[in-house]
Amino acid sequence: MNSEKELINSCIDGDIRAQRELYEHFGGKLKAIALRYSKSHEEAEDILQDAFLKIFDNLPRFEYKSKLETWMIRIVINVALNSIRNRVYMFPLSEVDENVQEEAQEVDLGGFDFKELIQMVQSLPAGCQVIFNLYAVEGYNHREIAKMMSISEGTSKSQYARAKSLLKDMIKQARNLNYGNI
C-alpha cells in the first residue's frame, strides 16, 4: 500500500490483504499492550482478536484526528478494560486515605527482559495491574483513571502504590534468586 489512508480505505472496502497488512504492521505492538492487561498469552490473544474486530468495524468512523496507531491502542485498552470488568465485575479496589503520597523511587530494571517484566505485571492483582498500566505505562493521571474506572482518585493512588510495592518486592526477590544461583 502507498499510504496509511489507502490502507485504511482498502480495509474498509473489505480487502483481506489490506486487513492482513494492517494486522501484521500493528499486531505485535498491540499484543504487547494486551499482554500488560491480561493474565496470560491466551487472554492477550483474545483481547487482541476482539480489538481487531472493533478496529475493522470502526475504521469507517476513524476521523484522522489522531494517529491511527494511537486510535488502535485506545481500542485495545478499552477492550482489555471491558474484558476485566466482565471477568471480575470490577475487581475489588479498596478505598483509602485520599492523601496517599507517591514515592519518587526509581527501581533498576537492568537484567530483566521484557517477558520477565510482563510476567511480573501479569501476576499483580487485577486492580493493581490495571491501575499500574494506565498510570505508569499509558500516562493517564489519577483523576482520569478514577473517572474511567468509576473509582475515587484515592483508590487509584492506593492501587498504584500497592502495585509499585508488589513489583519492587518481586524484583528484589528475583534478584535474590538470581544471585543465589551464582
Short mmCIF file of C-alpha atoms in Angstrom, two decimals:
data_model
loop_
_atom_site.label_atom_id
_atom_site.label_comp_id
_atom_site.label_asym_id
_atom_site.label_seq_id
_atom_site.Cartn_x
_atom_site.Cartn_y
_atom_site.Cartn_z
CA MET A 1 0.00 0.00 0.00
CA ASN A 2 1.19 3.50 -0.74
CA SER A 3 -0.19 5.34 2.26
CA GLU A 4 -1.90 4.77 5.56
CA LYS A 5 -5.05 6.38 4.19
CA GLU A 6 -5.09 4.00 1.21
CA LEU A 7 -4.54 1.07 3.57
CA ILE A 8 -7.46 2.20 5.74
CA ASN A 9 -9.72 2.64 2.71
CA SER A 10 -8.78 -0.81 1.38
CA CYS A 11 -9.57 -2.32 4.80
CA ILE A 12 -12.93 -0.54 4.83
CA ASP A 13 -13.62 -1.97 1.36
CA GLY A 14 -13.05 -5.46 2.77
CA ASP A 15 -9.68 -6.14 1.12
CA ILE A 16 -8.36 -9.11 3.10
CA ARG A 17 -4.75 -8.44 2.06
CA ALA A 18 -5.00 -4.89 3.39
CA GLN A 19 -6.55 -6.14 6.62
CA ARG A 20 -3.72 -8.65 6.99
CA GLU A 21 -1.17 -5.89 6.29
CA LEU A 22 -2.75 -3.69 8.98
CA TYR A 23 -2.71 -6.59 11.43
CA GLU A 24 0.90 -7.53 10.64
CA HIS A 25 2.06 -3.93 10.92
CA PHE A 26 0.42 -3.16 14.27
CA GLY A 27 -0.33 -6.60 15.75
CA GLY A 28 2.93 -7.04 17.66
CA LYS A 29 2.76 -3.71 19.43
CA LEU A 30 -0.94 -4.09 20.19
CA LYS A 31 -0.38 -7.60 21.56
CA ALA A 32 2.30 -6.24 23.90
CA ILE A 33 -0.29 -3.79 25.23
CA ALA A 34 -2.88 -6.56 25.59
CA LEU A 35 -0.31 -8.66 27.49
CA ARG A 36 0.10 -5.91 30.07
CA TYR A 37 -3.61 -6.05 30.87
CA SER A 38 -4.04 -9.82 30.75
CA LYS A 39 -3.10 -12.73 32.97
CA SER A 40 -1.89 -14.99 30.14
CA HIS A 41 -0.87 -15.07 26.48
CA GLU A 42 -4.18 -16.73 25.62
CA GLU A 43 -6.15 -13.93 27.26
CA ALA A 44 -3.99 -11.35 25.44
CA GLU A 45 -4.74 -13.11 22.14
CA ASP A 46 -8.48 -12.93 22.90
CA ILE A 47 -8.18 -9.23 23.72
CA LEU A 48 -6.22 -8.62 20.52
CA GLN A 49 -8.72 -10.54 18.40
CA ASP A 50 -11.67 -8.64 19.91
CA ALA A 51 -9.79 -5.36 19.47
CA PHE A 52 -9.12 -6.01 15.79
CA LEU A 53 -12.78 -6.84 15.23
CA LYS A 54 -13.65 -3.46 16.76
CA ILE A 55 -10.91 -1.75 14.77
CA PHE A 56 -12.17 -3.13 11.47
CA ASP A 57 -15.80 -2.37 12.39
CA ASN A 58 -14.94 1.21 13.36
CA LEU A 59 -12.42 2.10 10.63
CA PRO A 60 -15.13 3.88 8.61
CA ARG A 61 -15.53 6.25 11.58
CA PHE A 62 -11.80 6.93 12.00
CA GLU A 63 -11.52 10.70 11.57
CA TYR A 64 -7.74 11.18 11.33
CA LYS A 65 -7.79 13.47 14.38
CA SER A 66 -5.04 11.31 15.88
CA LYS A 67 -2.53 8.84 14.53
CA LEU A 68 -4.06 5.52 13.51
CA GLU A 69 -1.75 3.72 15.94
CA THR A 70 -2.89 5.90 18.86
CA TRP A 71 -6.52 5.24 17.98
CA MET A 72 -5.90 1.49 17.76
CA ILE A 73 -4.04 1.44 21.10
CA ARG A 74 -7.02 3.13 22.74
CA ILE A 75 -9.32 0.42 21.35
CA VAL A 76 -7.04 -2.34 22.69
CA ILE A 77 -7.02 -0.70 26.13
CA ASN A 78 -10.82 -0.33 26.13
CA VAL A 79 -11.30 -3.96 25.07
CA ALA A 80 -8.89 -5.07 27.80
CA LEU A 81 -10.68 -2.99 30.45
CA ASN A 82 -14.06 -4.36 29.34
CA SER A 83 -12.67 -7.88 29.49
CA ILE A 84 -11.51 -7.28 33.05
CA ARG A 85 -14.86 -5.78 34.05
CA ASN A 86 -16.70 -8.75 32.56
CA ARG A 87 -14.37 -11.26 34.17
CA VAL A 88 -14.38 -9.86 37.67
CA TYR A 89 -17.22 -7.35 37.54
CA MET A 90 -14.90 -4.62 38.51
CA PHE A 91 -12.26 -6.03 40.76
CA PRO A 92 -12.36 -5.14 44.45
CA LEU A 93 -10.50 -1.90 44.93
CA SER A 94 -10.07 -0.71 48.48
CA GLU A 95 -10.88 2.87 49.38
CA VAL A 96 -8.09 4.58 51.25
CA ASP A 97 -6.98 7.93 52.51
CA GLU A 98 -7.10 10.49 49.70
CA ASN A 99 -3.66 11.77 50.77
CA VAL A 100 -1.64 8.79 49.58
CA GLN A 101 1.82 10.09 48.74
CA GLU A 102 3.56 8.65 45.73
CA GLU A 103 7.16 7.74 46.35
CA ALA A 104 9.60 9.04 43.76
CA GLN A 105 11.78 5.98 43.97
CA GLU A 106 13.47 4.51 40.92
CA VAL A 107 13.87 0.75 40.58
CA ASP A 108 16.71 -0.61 38.46
CA LEU A 109 15.24 -2.97 35.87
CA GLY A 110 18.60 -3.91 34.37
CA GLY A 111 18.99 -7.64 33.93
CA PHE A 112 15.29 -8.28 33.28
CA ASP A 113 13.93 -8.90 29.82
CA PHE A 114 10.53 -7.85 28.52
CA LYS A 115 8.98 -11.28 29.08
CA GLU A 116 10.03 -11.35 32.75
CA LEU A 117 8.69 -7.84 33.34
CA ILE A 118 5.37 -8.67 31.65
CA GLN A 119 5.05 -11.79 33.82
CA MET A 120 5.57 -9.66 36.93
CA VAL A 121 2.91 -7.17 35.84
CA GLN A 122 0.56 -10.03 34.92
CA SER A 123 0.96 -11.52 38.39
CA LEU A 124 -0.32 -8.37 40.09
CA PRO A 125 -3.87 -8.43 41.49
CA ALA A 126 -6.27 -7.24 38.77
CA GLY A 127 -6.89 -3.79 40.26
CA CYS A 128 -3.21 -3.09 40.75
CA GLN A 129 -2.38 -4.38 37.28
CA VAL A 130 -4.90 -2.13 35.53
CA ILE A 131 -4.10 1.00 37.52
CA PHE A 132 -0.33 0.44 37.12
CA ASN A 133 -0.70 0.11 33.35
CA LEU A 134 -3.00 3.09 32.98
CA TYR A 135 -0.81 5.34 35.14
CA ALA A 136 2.79 4.22 34.66
CA VAL A 137 2.63 2.97 31.08
CA GLU A 138 -0.24 4.76 29.33
CA GLY A 139 0.29 8.07 31.14
CA TYR A 140 -3.19 8.75 32.47
CA ASN A 141 -3.40 10.75 35.70
CA HIS A 142 -5.28 9.51 38.76
CA ARG A 143 -8.25 11.81 38.08
CA GLU A 144 -8.63 10.39 34.56
CA ILE A 145 -8.25 6.82 35.83
CA ALA A 146 -10.81 7.42 38.57
CA LYS A 147 -13.32 8.66 36.02
CA MET A 148 -12.52 5.87 33.55
CA MET A 149 -12.82 3.14 36.18
CA SER A 150 -15.63 4.68 38.30
CA ILE A 151 -13.46 4.76 41.41
CA SER A 152 -12.09 7.52 43.62
CA GLU A 153 -8.75 9.19 42.98
CA GLY A 154 -7.59 7.87 46.35
CA THR A 155 -8.37 4.32 45.27
CA SER A 156 -6.40 4.83 42.07
CA LYS A 157 -3.45 6.22 44.03
CA SER A 158 -3.53 3.41 46.58
CA GLN A 159 -3.74 0.69 43.92
CA TYR A 160 -0.81 2.28 42.08
CA ALA A 161 1.24 2.49 45.28
CA ARG A 162 0.40 -1.14 46.05
CA ALA A 163 1.35 -2.22 42.51
CA LYS A 164 4.71 -0.44 42.78
CA SER A 165 5.37 -2.03 46.16
CA LEU A 166 4.48 -5.51 44.91
CA LEU A 167 6.59 -5.10 41.78
CA LYS A 168 9.51 -3.82 43.82
CA ASP A 169 9.25 -6.90 46.06
CA MET A 170 9.07 -9.20 43.02
CA ILE A 171 12.15 -7.58 41.50
CA LYS A 172 14.03 -7.84 44.78
CA GLN A 173 13.02 -11.50 45.16
CA ALA A 174 14.01 -12.31 41.56
CA ARG A 175 17.38 -10.64 42.07
CA ASN A 176 17.95 -12.60 45.29
CA LEU A 177 17.11 -15.86 43.47
CA ASN A 178 19.45 -14.98 40.61
CA TYR A 179 22.31 -14.01 42.90
CA GLY A 180 21.76 -17.13 44.97
CA ASN A 181 22.36 -19.27 41.88
CA ILE A 182 25.78 -17.80 41.11
#
